[in-house]
Amino acid sequence: MRGQPLKTLFYFLITLLFLGSVLTTLIWYILDTNHVEPRQTPQKKRTPPAAVPCKGCREVVEKIMKGYSNTWKKQEDNYSKFRYELNLKCNGFNKAIITQMNTPVGSKLVYDGEKKRTLKVTPEIFSTFTKDHPSSNKTWKTCAVVGNGGILTNSSCGKRIDSAEFVMRCNLPPLQNGYEEHVGVKTNLVTANPSIMLDKYGGLMGRRRAFVEGLRTYGNSMLLLPAFSYGHNTPVSLRALYTVEDFNSPIRPMFFNPEYLGNLARFWRSMGLKAARLSTGIIMASFALEFCSEVNLYGFWPFSTHPHDFRALTNHYYDDRQTKVKFHAMPVEFSLLVKLHNEGVLRLHLGDCEP
């Protein structure tokens, strides 16, 4: 009789051990499966999906387009007056870019985005400045300032943009793999926000060849960096310049003068633009208005609805990443550009270009 309970206990323990072994194997299988990297299937390059048209945008767009003149002619008096005021208050000819002529060793830079932050120019910092303004006292006949708005998607504006004598682009946009037909490839000046180098190239803290390879698209153009707008912009902008030098890239890095950017912000504030920061687009449009006899703007459209057929648009012609709405006052900037277009000061191209 005593052996029966012992036998029962023995079989019970065997069963527990078996179940425990099965359970343990199952758990290890699940954990191991969760750590297996899924096989990546190469993705073909696609046009970014269009955003859903914003609610109420159609009414806003219709109102804007009613005030937009489809026929444009340069009004020489208006252009000359605006250019004179811009030059008087901002003096882009001499101050837009930091040079060894306008910013000697020992001078103090005041950051335009952080007024309490200053930097004394040391011999090392001074050596990174271009010797003199590359465009001092030079005026181009026709200039194209190319924004990155989704309105350029399938616009066929590439040839018209490339026909300009001087072409300015914003924030290292892609120009190849099918975009050439719509945005062109010619580049004389391109800007680079340090956030792009942080997001896309790891702040240039590791391998840097991909950054240099990406710059090949822009040839020997000027590369404008806001190195002294905020403290965190300075080290990554300097690393960009050192990288270009180390890899013997033909592109020419230069730094925005924070004094010029501060003066420009005050100029536009006097025109009614009260934004935390000016967008790169309006900065380059302002730059062009001092250096160019005729300024043409492409890709400047801050809405997710097309102005002519009201189809949905992506934020950029190459992706739908959204801008910091509270940082830039895009619709207000745009209304001021429409006003300048109607006054014949600059030409704002909206819609597709004819072949």
mmCIF file with all atom_site columns, N, CA and C in Angstrom, residues 287-309:
data_model
loop_
_atom_site.group_PDB
_atom_site.id
_atom_site.type_symbol
_atom_site.label_atom_id
_atom_site.label_alt_id
_atom_site.label_comp_id
_atom_site.label_asym_id
_atom_site.label_entity_id
_atom_site.label_seq_id
_atom_site.pdbx_PDB_ins_code
_atom_site.Cartn_x
_atom_site.Cartn_y
_atom_site.Cartn_z
_atom_site.occupancy
_atom_site.B_iso_or_equiv
_atom_site.pdbx_formal_charge
_atom_site.auth_seq_id
_atom_site.auth_comp_id
_atom_site.auth_asym_id
_atom_site.auth_atom_id
_atom_site.pdbx_PDB_model_num
ATOM 1  N N  . PHE A 1 287 ? 18.013 87.709 -50.173 1.00 0.00 ? 287 PHE A N  1
ATOM 2  C CA . PHE A 1 287 ? 19.385 87.715 -50.686 1.00 0.00 ? 287 PHE A CA 1
ATOM 3  C C  . PHE A 1 287 ? 19.373 87.974 -52.194 1.00 0.00 ? 287 PHE A C  1
ATOM 4  N N  . ALA A 1 288 ? 18.484 87.285 -52.893 1.00 0.00 ? 288 ALA A N  1
ATOM 5  C CA . ALA A 1 288 ? 18.406 87.424 -54.349 1.00 0.00 ? 288 ALA A CA 1
ATOM 6  C C  . ALA A 1 288 ? 17.979 88.830 -54.767 1.00 0.00 ? 288 ALA A C  1
ATOM 7  N N  . LEU A 1 289 ? 17.085 89.439 -54.004 1.00 0.00 ? 289 LEU A N  1
ATOM 8  C CA . LEU A 1 289 ? 16.579 90.757 -54.371 1.00 0.00 ? 289 LEU A CA 1
ATOM 9  C C  . LEU A 1 289 ? 17.670 91.832 -54.320 1.00 0.00 ? 289 LEU A C  1
ATOM 10 N N  . GLU A 1 290 ? 18.733 91.581 -53.561 1.00 0.00 ? 290 GLU A N  1
ATOM 11 C CA . GLU A 1 290 ? 19.847 92.534 -53.551 1.00 0.00 ? 290 GLU A CA 1
ATOM 12 C C  . GLU A 1 290 ? 20.840 92.254 -54.674 1.00 0.00 ? 290 GLU A C  1
ATOM 13 N N  . PHE A 1 291 ? 20.927 91.005 -55.126 1.00 0.00 ? 291 PHE A N  1
ATOM 14 C CA . PHE A 1 291 ? 21.974 90.622 -56.070 1.00 0.00 ? 291 PHE A CA 1
ATOM 15 C C  . PHE A 1 291 ? 21.472 90.389 -57.491 1.00 0.00 ? 291 PHE A C  1
ATOM 16 N N  . CYS A 1 292 ? 20.158 90.379 -57.696 1.00 0.00 ? 292 CYS A N  1
ATOM 17 C CA . CYS A 1 292 ? 19.617 89.990 -59.004 1.00 0.00 ? 292 CYS A CA 1
ATOM 18 C C  . CYS A 1 292 ? 18.685 91.050 -59.569 1.00 0.00 ? 292 CYS A C  1
ATOM 19 N N  . SER A 1 293 ? 18.766 91.250 -60.873 1.00 0.00 ? 293 SER A N  1
ATOM 20 C CA . SER A 1 293 ? 17.887 92.209 -61.532 1.00 0.00 ? 293 SER A CA 1
ATOM 21 C C  . SER A 1 293 ? 16.462 91.670 -61.645 1.00 0.00 ? 293 SER A C  1
ATOM 22 N N  . GLU A 1 294 ? 16.338 90.360 -61.850 1.00 0.00 ? 294 GLU A N  1
ATOM 23 C CA . GLU A 1 294 ? 15.016 89.739 -61.922 1.00 0.00 ? 294 GLU A CA 1
ATOM 24 C C  . GLU A 1 294 ? 15.024 88.471 -61.085 1.00 0.00 ? 294 GLU A C  1
ATOM 25 N N  . VAL A 1 295 ? 14.109 88.408 -60.121 1.00 0.00 ? 295 VAL A N  1
ATOM 26 C CA . VAL A 1 295 ? 14.049 87.290 -59.180 1.00 0.00 ? 295 VAL A CA 1
ATOM 27 C C  . VAL A 1 295 ? 12.805 86.450 -59.452 1.00 0.00 ? 295 VAL A C  1
ATOM 28 N N  . ASN A 1 296 ? 13.008 85.146 -59.687 1.00 0.00 ? 296 ASN A N  1
ATOM 29 C CA . ASN A 1 296 ? 11.918 84.210 -59.912 1.00 0.00 ? 296 ASN A CA 1
ATOM 30 C C  . ASN A 1 296 ? 11.898 83.184 -58.785 1.00 0.00 ? 296 ASN A C  1
ATOM 31 N N  . LEU A 1 297 ? 10.740 82.983 -58.183 1.00 0.00 ? 297 LEU A N  1
ATOM 32 C CA . LEU A 1 297 ? 10.595 82.026 -57.093 1.00 0.00 ? 297 LEU A CA 1
ATOM 33 C C  . LEU A 1 297 ? 9.811  80.805 -57.566 1.00 0.00 ? 297 LEU A C  1
ATOM 34 N N  . TYR A 1 298 ? 10.332 79.621 -57.283 1.00 0.00 ? 298 TYR A N  1
ATOM 35 C CA . TYR A 1 298 ? 9.672  78.352 -57.606 1.00 0.00 ? 298 TYR A CA 1
ATOM 36 C C  . TYR A 1 298 ? 9.559  77.518 -56.328 1.00 0.00 ? 298 TYR A C  1
ATOM 37 N N  . GLY A 1 299 ? 8.499  76.743 -56.244 1.00 0.00 ? 299 GLY A N  1
ATOM 38 C CA . GLY A 1 299 ? 8.363  75.846 -55.095 1.00 0.00 ? 299 GLY A CA 1
ATOM 39 C C  . GLY A 1 299 ? 7.967  76.538 -53.812 1.00 0.00 ? 299 GLY A C  1
ATOM 40 N N  . PHE A 1 300 ? 7.468  77.755 -53.906 1.00 0.00 ? 300 PHE A N  1
ATOM 41 C CA . PHE A 1 300 ? 7.003  78.494 -52.734 1.00 0.00 ? 300 PHE A CA 1
ATOM 42 C C  . PHE A 1 300 ? 5.469  78.380 -52.690 1.00 0.00 ? 300 PHE A C  1
ATOM 43 N N  . TRP A 1 301 ? 4.978  77.464 -51.916 1.00 0.00 ? 301 TRP A N  1
ATOM 44 C CA . TRP A 1 301 ? 3.535  77.272 -51.775 1.00 0.00 ? 301 TRP A CA 1
ATOM 45 C C  . TRP A 1 301 ? 3.297  76.511 -50.464 1.00 0.00 ? 301 TRP A C  1
ATOM 46 N N  . PRO A 1 302 ? 2.769  77.163 -49.427 1.00 0.00 ? 302 PRO A N  1
ATOM 47 C CA . PRO A 1 302 ? 2.730  76.563 -48.083 1.00 0.00 ? 302 PRO A CA 1
ATOM 48 C C  . PRO A 1 302 ? 1.479  75.757 -47.756 1.00 0.00 ? 302 PRO A C  1
ATOM 49 N N  . PHE A 1 303 ? 0.701  75.376 -48.781 1.00 0.00 ? 303 PHE A N  1
ATOM 50 C CA . PHE A 1 303 ? -0.559 74.669 -48.518 1.00 0.00 ? 303 PHE A CA 1
ATOM 51 C C  . PHE A 1 303 ? -0.533 73.264 -49.117 1.00 0.00 ? 303 PHE A C  1
ATOM 52 N N  . SER A 1 304 ? -1.370 72.398 -48.577 1.00 0.00 ? 304 SER A N  1
ATOM 53 C CA . SER A 1 304 ? -1.412 71.004 -49.031 1.00 0.00 ? 304 SER A CA 1
ATOM 54 C C  . SER A 1 304 ? -2.426 70.790 -50.145 1.00 0.00 ? 304 SER A C  1
ATOM 55 N N  . THR A 1 305 ? -2.889 71.887 -50.737 1.00 0.00 ? 305 THR A N  1
ATOM 56 C CA . THR A 1 305 ? -3.837 71.827 -51.848 1.00 0.00 ? 305 THR A CA 1
ATOM 57 C C  . THR A 1 305 ? -3.285 72.631 -53.019 1.00 0.00 ? 305 THR A C  1
ATOM 58 N N  . HIS A 1 306 ? -3.322 72.068 -54.220 1.00 0.00 ? 306 HIS A N  1
ATOM 59 C CA . HIS A 1 306 ? -2.786 72.744 -55.392 1.00 0.00 ? 306 HIS A CA 1
ATOM 60 C C  . HIS A 1 306 ? -3.630 73.973 -55.722 1.00 0.00 ? 306 HIS A C  1
ATOM 61 N N  . PRO A 1 307 ? -2.985 75.083 -56.130 1.00 0.00 ? 307 PRO A N  1
ATOM 62 C CA . PRO A 1 307 ? -3.741 76.323 -56.364 1.00 0.00 ? 307 PRO A CA 1
ATOM 63 C C  . PRO A 1 307 ? -4.673 76.285 -57.575 1.00 0.00 ? 307 PRO A C  1
ATOM 64 N N  . HIS A 1 308 ? -4.456 75.347 -58.502 1.00 0.00 ? 308 HIS A N  1
ATOM 65 C CA . HIS A 1 308 ? -5.259 75.350 -59.721 1.00 0.00 ? 308 HIS A CA 1
ATOM 66 C C  . HIS A 1 308 ? -6.314 74.240 -59.776 1.00 0.00 ? 308 HIS A C  1
ATOM 67 N N  . ASP A 1 309 ? -5.927 73.020 -59.449 1.00 0.00 ? 309 ASP A N  1
ATOM 68 C CA . ASP A 1 309 ? -6.911 71.936 -59.532 1.00 0.00 ? 309 ASP A CA 1
ATOM 69 C C  . ASP A 1 309 ? -7.273 71.350 -58.161 1.00 0.00 ? 309 ASP A C  1
#
